[in-house]
Short mmCIF file of C-alpha atoms and ligand atoms in Angstrom, two decimals:
data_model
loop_
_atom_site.label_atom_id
_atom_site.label_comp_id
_atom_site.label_asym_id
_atom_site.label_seq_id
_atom_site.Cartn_x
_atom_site.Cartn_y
_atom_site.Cartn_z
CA UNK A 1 21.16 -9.40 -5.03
CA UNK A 2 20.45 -7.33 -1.78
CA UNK A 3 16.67 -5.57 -1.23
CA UNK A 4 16.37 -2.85 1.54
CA UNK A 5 12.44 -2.80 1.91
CA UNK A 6 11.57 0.12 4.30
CA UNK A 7 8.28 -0.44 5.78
CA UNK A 8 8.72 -4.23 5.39
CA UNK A 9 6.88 -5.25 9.03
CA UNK A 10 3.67 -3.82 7.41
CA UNK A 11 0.71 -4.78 5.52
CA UNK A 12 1.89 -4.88 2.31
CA UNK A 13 5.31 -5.19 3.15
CA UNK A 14 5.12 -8.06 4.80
CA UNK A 15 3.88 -10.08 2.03
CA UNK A 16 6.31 -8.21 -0.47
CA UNK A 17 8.99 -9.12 1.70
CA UNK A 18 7.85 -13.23 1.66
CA UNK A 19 7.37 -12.93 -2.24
CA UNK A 20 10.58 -11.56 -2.83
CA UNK A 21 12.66 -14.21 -0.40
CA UNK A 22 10.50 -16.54 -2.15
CA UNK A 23 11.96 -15.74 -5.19
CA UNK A 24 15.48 -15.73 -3.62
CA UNK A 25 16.55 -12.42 -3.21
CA UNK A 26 18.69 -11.26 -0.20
CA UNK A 27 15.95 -9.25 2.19
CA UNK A 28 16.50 -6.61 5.29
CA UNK A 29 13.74 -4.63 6.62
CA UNK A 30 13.67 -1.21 7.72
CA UNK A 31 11.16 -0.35 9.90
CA UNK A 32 10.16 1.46 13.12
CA UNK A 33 7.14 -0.09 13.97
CA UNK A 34 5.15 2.67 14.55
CA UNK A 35 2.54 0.32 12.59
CA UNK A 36 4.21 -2.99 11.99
CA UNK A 37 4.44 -5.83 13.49
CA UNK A 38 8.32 -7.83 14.40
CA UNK A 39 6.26 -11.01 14.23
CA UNK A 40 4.95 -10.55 10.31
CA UNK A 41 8.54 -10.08 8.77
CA UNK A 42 9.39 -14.54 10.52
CA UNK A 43 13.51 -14.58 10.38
CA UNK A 44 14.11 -12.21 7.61
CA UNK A 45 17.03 -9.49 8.68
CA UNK A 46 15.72 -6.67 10.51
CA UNK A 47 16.67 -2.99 12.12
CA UNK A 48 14.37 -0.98 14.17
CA UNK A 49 14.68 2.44 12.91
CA UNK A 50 13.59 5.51 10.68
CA UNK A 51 14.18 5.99 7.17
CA UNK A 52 15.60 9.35 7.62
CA UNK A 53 18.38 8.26 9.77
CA UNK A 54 20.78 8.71 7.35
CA UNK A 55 23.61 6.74 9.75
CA UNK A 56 21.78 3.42 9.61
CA UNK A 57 20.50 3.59 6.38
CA UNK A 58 24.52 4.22 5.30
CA UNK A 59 25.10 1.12 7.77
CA UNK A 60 22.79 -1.45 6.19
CA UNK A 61 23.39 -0.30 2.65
CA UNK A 62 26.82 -1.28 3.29
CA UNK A 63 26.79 -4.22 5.33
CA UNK A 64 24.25 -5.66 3.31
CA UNK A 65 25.38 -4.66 -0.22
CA UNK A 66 21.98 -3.14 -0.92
CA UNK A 67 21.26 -2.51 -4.44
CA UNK A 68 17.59 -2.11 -4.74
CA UNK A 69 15.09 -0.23 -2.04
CA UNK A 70 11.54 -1.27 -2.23
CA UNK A 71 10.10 1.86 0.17
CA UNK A 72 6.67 1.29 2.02
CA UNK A 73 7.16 3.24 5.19
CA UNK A 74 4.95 5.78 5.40
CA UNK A 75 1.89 7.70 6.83
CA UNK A 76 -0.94 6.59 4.82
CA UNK A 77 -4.22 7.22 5.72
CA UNK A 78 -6.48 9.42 4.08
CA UNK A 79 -8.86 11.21 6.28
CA UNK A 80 -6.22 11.32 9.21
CA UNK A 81 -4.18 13.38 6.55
CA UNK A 82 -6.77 16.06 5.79
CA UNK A 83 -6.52 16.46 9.86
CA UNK A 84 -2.75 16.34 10.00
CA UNK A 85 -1.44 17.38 7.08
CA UNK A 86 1.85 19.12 8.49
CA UNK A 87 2.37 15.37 10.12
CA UNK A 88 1.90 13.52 6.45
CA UNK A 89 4.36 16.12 4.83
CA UNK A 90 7.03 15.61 7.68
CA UNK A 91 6.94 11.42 7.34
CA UNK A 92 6.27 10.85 3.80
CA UNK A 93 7.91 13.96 1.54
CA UNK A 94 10.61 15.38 4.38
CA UNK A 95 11.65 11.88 5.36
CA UNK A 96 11.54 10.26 1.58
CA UNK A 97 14.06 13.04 0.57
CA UNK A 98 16.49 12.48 3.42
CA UNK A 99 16.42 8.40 2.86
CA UNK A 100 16.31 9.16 -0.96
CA UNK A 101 20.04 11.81 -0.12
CA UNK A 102 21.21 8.75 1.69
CA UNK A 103 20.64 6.36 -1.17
CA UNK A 104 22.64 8.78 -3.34
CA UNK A 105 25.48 8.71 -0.87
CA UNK A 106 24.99 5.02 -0.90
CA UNK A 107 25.57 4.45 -4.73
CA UNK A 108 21.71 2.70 -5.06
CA UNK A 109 20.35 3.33 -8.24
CA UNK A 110 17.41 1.59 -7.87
CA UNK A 111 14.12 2.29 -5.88
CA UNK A 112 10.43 0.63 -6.09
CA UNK A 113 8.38 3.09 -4.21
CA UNK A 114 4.77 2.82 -2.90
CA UNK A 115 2.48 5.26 -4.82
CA UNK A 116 -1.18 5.55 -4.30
CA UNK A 117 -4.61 6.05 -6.55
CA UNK A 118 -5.11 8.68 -4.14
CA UNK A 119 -2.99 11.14 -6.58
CA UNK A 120 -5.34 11.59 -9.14
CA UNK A 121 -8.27 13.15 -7.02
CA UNK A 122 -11.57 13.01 -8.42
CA UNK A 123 -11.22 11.57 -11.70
CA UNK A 124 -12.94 13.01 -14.80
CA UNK A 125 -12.44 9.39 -16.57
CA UNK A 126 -13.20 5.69 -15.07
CA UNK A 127 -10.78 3.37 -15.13
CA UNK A 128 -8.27 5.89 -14.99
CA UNK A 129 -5.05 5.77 -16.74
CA UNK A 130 -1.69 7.16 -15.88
CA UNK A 131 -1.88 9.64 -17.83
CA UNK A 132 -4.93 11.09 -15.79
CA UNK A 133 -4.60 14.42 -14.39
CA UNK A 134 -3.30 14.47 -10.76
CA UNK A 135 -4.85 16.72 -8.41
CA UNK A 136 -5.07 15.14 -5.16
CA UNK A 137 -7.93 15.90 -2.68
CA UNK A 138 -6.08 14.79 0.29
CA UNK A 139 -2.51 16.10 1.45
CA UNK A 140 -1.93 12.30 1.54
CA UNK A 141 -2.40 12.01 -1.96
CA UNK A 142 -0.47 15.26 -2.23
CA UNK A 143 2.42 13.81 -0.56
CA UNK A 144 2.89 11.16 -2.85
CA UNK A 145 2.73 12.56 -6.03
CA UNK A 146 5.40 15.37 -4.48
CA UNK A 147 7.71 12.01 -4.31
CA UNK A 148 6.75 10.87 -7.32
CA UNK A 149 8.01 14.16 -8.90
CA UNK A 150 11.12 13.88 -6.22
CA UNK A 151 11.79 10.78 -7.70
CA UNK A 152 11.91 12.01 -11.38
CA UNK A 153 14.33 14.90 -10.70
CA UNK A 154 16.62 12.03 -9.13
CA UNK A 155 16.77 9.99 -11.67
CA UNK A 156 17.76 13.04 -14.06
CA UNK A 157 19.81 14.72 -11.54
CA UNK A 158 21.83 11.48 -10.26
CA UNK A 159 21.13 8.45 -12.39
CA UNK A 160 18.40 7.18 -9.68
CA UNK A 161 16.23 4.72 -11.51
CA UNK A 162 12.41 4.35 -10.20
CA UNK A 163 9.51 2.68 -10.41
CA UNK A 164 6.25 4.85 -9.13
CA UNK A 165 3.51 1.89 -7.99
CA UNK A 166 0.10 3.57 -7.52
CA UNK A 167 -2.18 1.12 -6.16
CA UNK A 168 -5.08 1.15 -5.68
CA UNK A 169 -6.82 -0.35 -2.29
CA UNK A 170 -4.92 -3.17 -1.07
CA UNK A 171 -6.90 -6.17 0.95
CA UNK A 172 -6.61 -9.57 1.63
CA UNK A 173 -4.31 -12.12 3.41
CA UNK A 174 -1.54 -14.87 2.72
CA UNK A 175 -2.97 -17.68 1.50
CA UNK A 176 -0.35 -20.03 3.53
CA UNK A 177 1.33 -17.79 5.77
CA UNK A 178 0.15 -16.15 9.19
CA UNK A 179 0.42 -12.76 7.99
CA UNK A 180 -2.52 -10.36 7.26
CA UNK A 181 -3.94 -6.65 8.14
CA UNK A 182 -3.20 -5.35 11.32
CA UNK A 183 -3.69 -1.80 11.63
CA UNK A 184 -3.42 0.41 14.89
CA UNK A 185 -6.61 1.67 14.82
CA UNK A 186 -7.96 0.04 11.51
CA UNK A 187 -9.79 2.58 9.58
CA UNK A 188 -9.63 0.34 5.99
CA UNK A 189 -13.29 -0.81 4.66
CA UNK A 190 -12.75 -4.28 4.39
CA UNK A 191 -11.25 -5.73 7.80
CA UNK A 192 -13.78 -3.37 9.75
CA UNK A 193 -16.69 -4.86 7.95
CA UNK A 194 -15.28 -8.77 8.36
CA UNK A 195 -14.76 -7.34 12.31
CA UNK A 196 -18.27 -6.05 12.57
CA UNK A 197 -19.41 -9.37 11.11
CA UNK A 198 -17.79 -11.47 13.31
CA UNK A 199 -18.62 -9.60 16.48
CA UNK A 200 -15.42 -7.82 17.36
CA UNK A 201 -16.94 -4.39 16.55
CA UNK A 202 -19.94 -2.92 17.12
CA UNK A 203 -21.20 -1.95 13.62
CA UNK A 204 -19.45 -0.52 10.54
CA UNK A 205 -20.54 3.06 9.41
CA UNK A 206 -20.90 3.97 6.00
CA UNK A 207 -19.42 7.38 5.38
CA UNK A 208 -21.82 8.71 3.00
CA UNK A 209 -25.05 7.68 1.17
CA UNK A 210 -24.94 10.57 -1.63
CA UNK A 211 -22.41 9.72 -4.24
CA UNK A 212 -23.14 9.45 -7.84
CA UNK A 213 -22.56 6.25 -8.15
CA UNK A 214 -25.38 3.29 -8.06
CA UNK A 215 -26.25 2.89 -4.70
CA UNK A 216 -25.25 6.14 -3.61
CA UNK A 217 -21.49 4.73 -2.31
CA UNK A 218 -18.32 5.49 -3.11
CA UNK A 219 -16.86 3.00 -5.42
CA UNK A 220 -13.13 1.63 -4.88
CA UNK A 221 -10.74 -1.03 -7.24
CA UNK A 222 -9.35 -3.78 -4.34
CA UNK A 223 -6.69 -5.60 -5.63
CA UNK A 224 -5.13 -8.56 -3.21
CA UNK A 225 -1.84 -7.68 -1.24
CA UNK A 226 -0.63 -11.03 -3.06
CA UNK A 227 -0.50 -9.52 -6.64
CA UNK A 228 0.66 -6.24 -5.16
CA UNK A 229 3.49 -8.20 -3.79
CA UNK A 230 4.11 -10.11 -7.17
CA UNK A 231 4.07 -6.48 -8.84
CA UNK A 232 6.66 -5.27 -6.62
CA UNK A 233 8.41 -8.30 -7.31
CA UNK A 234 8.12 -7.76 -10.78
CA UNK A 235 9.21 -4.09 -10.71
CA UNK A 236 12.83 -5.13 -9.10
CA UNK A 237 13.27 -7.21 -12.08
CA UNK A 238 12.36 -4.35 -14.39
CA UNK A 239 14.60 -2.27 -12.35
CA UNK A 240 17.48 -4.99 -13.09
CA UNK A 241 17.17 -4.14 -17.33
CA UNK A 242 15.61 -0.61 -17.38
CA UNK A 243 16.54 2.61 -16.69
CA UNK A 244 14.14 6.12 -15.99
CA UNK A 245 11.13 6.98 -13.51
CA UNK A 246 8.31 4.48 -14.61
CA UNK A 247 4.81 4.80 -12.83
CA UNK A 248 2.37 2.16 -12.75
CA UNK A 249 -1.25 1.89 -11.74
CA UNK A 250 -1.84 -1.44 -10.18
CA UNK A 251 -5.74 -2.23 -9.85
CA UNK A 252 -7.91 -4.79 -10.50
CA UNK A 253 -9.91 -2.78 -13.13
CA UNK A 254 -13.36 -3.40 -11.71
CA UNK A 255 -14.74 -1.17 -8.55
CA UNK A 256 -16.99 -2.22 -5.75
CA UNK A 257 -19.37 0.49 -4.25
CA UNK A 258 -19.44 0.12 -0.27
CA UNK A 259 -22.66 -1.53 0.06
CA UNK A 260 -21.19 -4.09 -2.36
CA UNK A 261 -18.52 -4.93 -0.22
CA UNK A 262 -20.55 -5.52 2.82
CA UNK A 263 -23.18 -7.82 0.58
CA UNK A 264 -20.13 -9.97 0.04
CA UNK A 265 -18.76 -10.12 2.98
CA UNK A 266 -21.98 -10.81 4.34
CA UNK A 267 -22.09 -13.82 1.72
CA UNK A 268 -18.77 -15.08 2.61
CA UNK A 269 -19.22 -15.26 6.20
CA UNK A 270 -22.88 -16.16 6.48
CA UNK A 271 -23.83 -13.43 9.08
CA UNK A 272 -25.15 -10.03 9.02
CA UNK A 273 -23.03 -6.92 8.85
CA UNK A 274 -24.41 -4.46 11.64
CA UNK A 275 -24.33 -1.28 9.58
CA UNK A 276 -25.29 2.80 10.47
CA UNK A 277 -24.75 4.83 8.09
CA UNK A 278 -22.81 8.55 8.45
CA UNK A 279 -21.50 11.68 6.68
CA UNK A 280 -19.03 11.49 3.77
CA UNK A 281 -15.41 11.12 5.28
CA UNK A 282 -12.97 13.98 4.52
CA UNK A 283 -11.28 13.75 1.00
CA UNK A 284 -12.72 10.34 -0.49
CA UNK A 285 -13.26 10.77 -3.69
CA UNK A 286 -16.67 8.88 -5.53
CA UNK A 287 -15.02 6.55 -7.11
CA UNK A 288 -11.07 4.97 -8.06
CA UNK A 289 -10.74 2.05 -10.53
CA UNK A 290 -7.65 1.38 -12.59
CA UNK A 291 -6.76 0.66 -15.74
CA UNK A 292 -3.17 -1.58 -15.10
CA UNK A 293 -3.20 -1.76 -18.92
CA UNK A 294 0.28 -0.57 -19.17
CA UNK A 295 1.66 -2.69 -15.82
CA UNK A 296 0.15 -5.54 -17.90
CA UNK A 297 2.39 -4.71 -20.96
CA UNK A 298 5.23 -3.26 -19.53
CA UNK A 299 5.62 -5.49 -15.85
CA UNK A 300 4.04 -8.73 -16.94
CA UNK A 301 1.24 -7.77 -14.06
CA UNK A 302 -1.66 -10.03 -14.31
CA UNK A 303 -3.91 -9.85 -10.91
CA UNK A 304 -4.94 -13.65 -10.25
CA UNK A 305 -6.00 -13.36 -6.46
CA UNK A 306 -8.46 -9.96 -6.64
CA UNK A 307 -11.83 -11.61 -7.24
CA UNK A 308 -13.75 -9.62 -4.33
CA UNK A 309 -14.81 -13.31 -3.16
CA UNK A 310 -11.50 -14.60 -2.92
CA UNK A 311 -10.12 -11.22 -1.49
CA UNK A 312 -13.10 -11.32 1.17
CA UNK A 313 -12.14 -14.80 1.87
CA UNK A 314 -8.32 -14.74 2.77
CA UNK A 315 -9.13 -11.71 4.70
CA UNK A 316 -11.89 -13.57 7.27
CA UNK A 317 -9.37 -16.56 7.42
CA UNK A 318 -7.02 -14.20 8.64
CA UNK A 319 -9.34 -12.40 11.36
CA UNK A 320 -10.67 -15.74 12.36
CA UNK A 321 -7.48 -17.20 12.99
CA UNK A 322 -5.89 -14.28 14.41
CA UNK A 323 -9.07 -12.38 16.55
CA UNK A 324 -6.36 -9.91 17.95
CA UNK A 325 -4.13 -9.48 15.07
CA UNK A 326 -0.50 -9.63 15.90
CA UNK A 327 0.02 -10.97 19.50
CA UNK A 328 3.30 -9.18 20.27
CA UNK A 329 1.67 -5.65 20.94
N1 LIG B 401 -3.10 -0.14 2.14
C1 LIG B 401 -3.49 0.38 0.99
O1 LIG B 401 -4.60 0.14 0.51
C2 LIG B 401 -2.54 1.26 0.21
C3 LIG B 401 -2.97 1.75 -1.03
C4 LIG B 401 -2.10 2.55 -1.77
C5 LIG B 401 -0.83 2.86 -1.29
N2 LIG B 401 -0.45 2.38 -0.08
C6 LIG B 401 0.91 2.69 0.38
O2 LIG B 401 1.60 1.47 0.57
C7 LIG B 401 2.52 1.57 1.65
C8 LIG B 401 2.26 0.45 2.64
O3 LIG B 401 0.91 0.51 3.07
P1 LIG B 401 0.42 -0.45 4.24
O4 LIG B 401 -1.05 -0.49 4.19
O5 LIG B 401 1.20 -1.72 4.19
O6 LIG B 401 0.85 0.42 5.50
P2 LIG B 401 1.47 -0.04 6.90
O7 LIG B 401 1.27 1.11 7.82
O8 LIG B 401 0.98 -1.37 7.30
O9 LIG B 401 3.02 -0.16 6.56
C9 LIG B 401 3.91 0.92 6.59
C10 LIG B 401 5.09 0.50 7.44
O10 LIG B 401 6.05 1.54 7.44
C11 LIG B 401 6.55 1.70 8.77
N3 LIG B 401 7.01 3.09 8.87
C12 LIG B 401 6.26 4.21 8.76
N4 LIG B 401 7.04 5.30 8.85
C13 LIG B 401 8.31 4.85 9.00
C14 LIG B 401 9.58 5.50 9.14
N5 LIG B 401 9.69 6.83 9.15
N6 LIG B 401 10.69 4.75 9.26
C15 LIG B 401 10.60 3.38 9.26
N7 LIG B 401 9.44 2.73 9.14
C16 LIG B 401 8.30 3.45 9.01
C17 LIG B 401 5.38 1.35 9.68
O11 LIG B 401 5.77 0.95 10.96
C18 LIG B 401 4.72 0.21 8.89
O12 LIG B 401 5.25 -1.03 9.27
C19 LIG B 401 2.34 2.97 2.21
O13 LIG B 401 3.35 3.78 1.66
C20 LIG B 401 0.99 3.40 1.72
O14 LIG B 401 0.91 4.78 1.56
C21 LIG B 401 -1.27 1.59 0.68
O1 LIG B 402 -15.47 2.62 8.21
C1 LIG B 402 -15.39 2.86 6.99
C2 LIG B 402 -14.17 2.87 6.29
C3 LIG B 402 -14.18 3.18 4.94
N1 LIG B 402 -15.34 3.46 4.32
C4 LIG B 402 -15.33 3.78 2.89
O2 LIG B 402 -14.74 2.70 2.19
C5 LIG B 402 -13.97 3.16 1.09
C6 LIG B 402 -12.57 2.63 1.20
O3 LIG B 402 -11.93 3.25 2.32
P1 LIG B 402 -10.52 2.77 2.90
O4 LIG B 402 -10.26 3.60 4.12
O5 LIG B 402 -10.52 1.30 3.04
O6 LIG B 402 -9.51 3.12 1.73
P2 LIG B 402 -9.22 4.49 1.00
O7 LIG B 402 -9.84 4.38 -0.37
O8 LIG B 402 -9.61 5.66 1.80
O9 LIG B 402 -7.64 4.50 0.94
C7 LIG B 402 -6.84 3.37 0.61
O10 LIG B 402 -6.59 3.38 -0.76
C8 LIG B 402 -6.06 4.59 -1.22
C9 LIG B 402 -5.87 4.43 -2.70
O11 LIG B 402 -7.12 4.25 -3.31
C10 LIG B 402 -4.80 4.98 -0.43
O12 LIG B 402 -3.61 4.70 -1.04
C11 LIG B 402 -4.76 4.63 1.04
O13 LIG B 402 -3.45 4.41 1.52
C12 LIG B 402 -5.53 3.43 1.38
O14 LIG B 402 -5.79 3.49 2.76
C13 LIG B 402 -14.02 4.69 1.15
O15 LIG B 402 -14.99 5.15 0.26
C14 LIG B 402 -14.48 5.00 2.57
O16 LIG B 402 -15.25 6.18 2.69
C15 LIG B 402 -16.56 3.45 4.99
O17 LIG B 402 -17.60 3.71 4.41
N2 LIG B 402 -16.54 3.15 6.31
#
């Protein structure tokens, strides 16, 4: 069977993509590497292109004999999207619902697609459950939960079967492959504290110092882009025996304030984090930790990579291995 994973030269992606050739399935990528990299997708099949041209998504559905989409691509960062938002609703919700027409077209009636915690807002109830209320505080946030809904009006309007992952924040690195986190700039907590640990930034600043939570940082659930790939994995095999719009949290189920993650990281690579520390960033909520209660019953999800330590770990064996990230930009 044939995966179309949009997005598939990125972070998470990229390791999706290895776990599911891994597995055996048939692979092509999709992606226009706005952020990701040719070299982090090896030999697997690959076009350089947008998900809402309609021609060449028609193309490789058909030449490939696509029957399941796994669909990463996407603008995804937070504060940039309280700046931008016009931006975030053009490439996630105008350019979802043209690739989402051309699946129709296509015949697919199956899509995994890339959710975020970042739906719920602030939550009134820790770890939160999918049954939380969703108000987003970001038009990021806001963008996915419009697909979300998208998505449920497809599968009732055209038989389009879908599984909603909301994860939570993704870290780490292949354990025996040279792939990792390369963002263009990085703005994600955990490689810019391992880079201002091992020298290749000045310092990392704290954005904010006044949270209720117990230091007075915000708290986040980091769950290793290894068992996010295994999830997705897991969710194209659901796909396979069940029909409907499913959403899933996918978290580790324990949070980590900021100044947590620097005291480990700090532990893990024996130096001292140069930290200042600066105004709350644009629509972070205080704190985001799952319950995956119901991906653990219903997927078979069971995290076994997301101890902080181990997360921490993968992540500096990437950096130190790769000081520039990706050669080829
Ligand atoms: N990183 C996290 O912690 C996190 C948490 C929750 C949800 N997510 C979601 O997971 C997905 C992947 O996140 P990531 O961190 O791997 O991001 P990423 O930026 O590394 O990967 C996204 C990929 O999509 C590609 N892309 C973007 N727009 C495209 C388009 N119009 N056509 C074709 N390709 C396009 C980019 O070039 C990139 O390779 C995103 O949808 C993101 O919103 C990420
Ligand atoms: O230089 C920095 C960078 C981040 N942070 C803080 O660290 C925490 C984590 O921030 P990230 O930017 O690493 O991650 P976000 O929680 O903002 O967002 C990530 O997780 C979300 C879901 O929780 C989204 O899906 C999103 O795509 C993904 O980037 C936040 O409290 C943030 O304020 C800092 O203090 N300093």
């Amino acid at each position: 069977m044939a995966v179309l994973v949009t997005g598939g030269a990125g972070y998470i992606g990229s390791h999706t993509v290895q776990e599911l050739r891994t597995m055996g399935y048939e692979v092509v990528v999709l992606d226009n590497l706005r952020q990701g990299h040719r070299a982090a997708i090896f030999d697997t099949p690959f076009y350089e292109g947008d998900i809402s041209d309609q021609k060449l998504v028609l193309e490789i559905c058909k030449q490939h004999s696509i029957d399941t989409v796994v669909h990463f691509a996407a603008h995804s960062l937070v504060g940039e999207s309280v700046h931008e938002p016009l931006a975030y609703y053009e490439a996630n919700v105008c350019k979802t619902r043209n690739l989402l027409e051309t699946l129709v077209m296509a015949g697919i009636k199956r899509v995994v697609f890339s959710s975020t915690a970042a739906v719920y807002g602030e939550p009134t109830e820790i770890p939160i459950a999918e049954e939380h209320t969703t108000i987003p505080t970001n038009p990021y946030g806001d963008t996915k939960l419009a697909i979300e809904h998208m998505l449920s009006w497809c599968y009732q309007a055209y038989g389009l079967s879908s599984i909603s992952l909301r994860y939570f924040n993704a870290a780490g690195a292949h354990h025996t492959l040279p792939i990792g986190e390369d963002h263009r700039p990085e703005t994600h907590l955990i490689p810019l504290v391992i880079l201002a640990a091992l020298g290749k930034r000045d310092h990392l600043t704290v954005f904010g110092t006044d949270y209720e939570t117990t230091d007075g940082t915000c708290v986040r659930d980091y769950i290793h882009v290894l068992d996010l790939a295994t999830a997705h994995r897991l969710a194209v095999e659901r796909l396979m025996t069940h029909r409907g719009a499913e959403i899933f949290n996918l978290g580790n189920g324990k949070g980590f304030t900021v100044k947590e993650v620097i005291d480990v990281v700090e532990k893990v690579t024996g130096r001292t984090v140069p930290v200042t520390y600066g105004d709350r960033r644009a629509g972070d909520p205080a704190e985001l930790v799952a319950s995956s209660t119901k991906a653990r019953d219903m997927l078979g999800f069971i995290p076994i990579y997301s101890d902080l330590v181990n997360i921490v770990s993968s992540a500096v064996r990437w950096h130190q291995g790769h000081p520039n990230g990706y050669e080829e930009k």
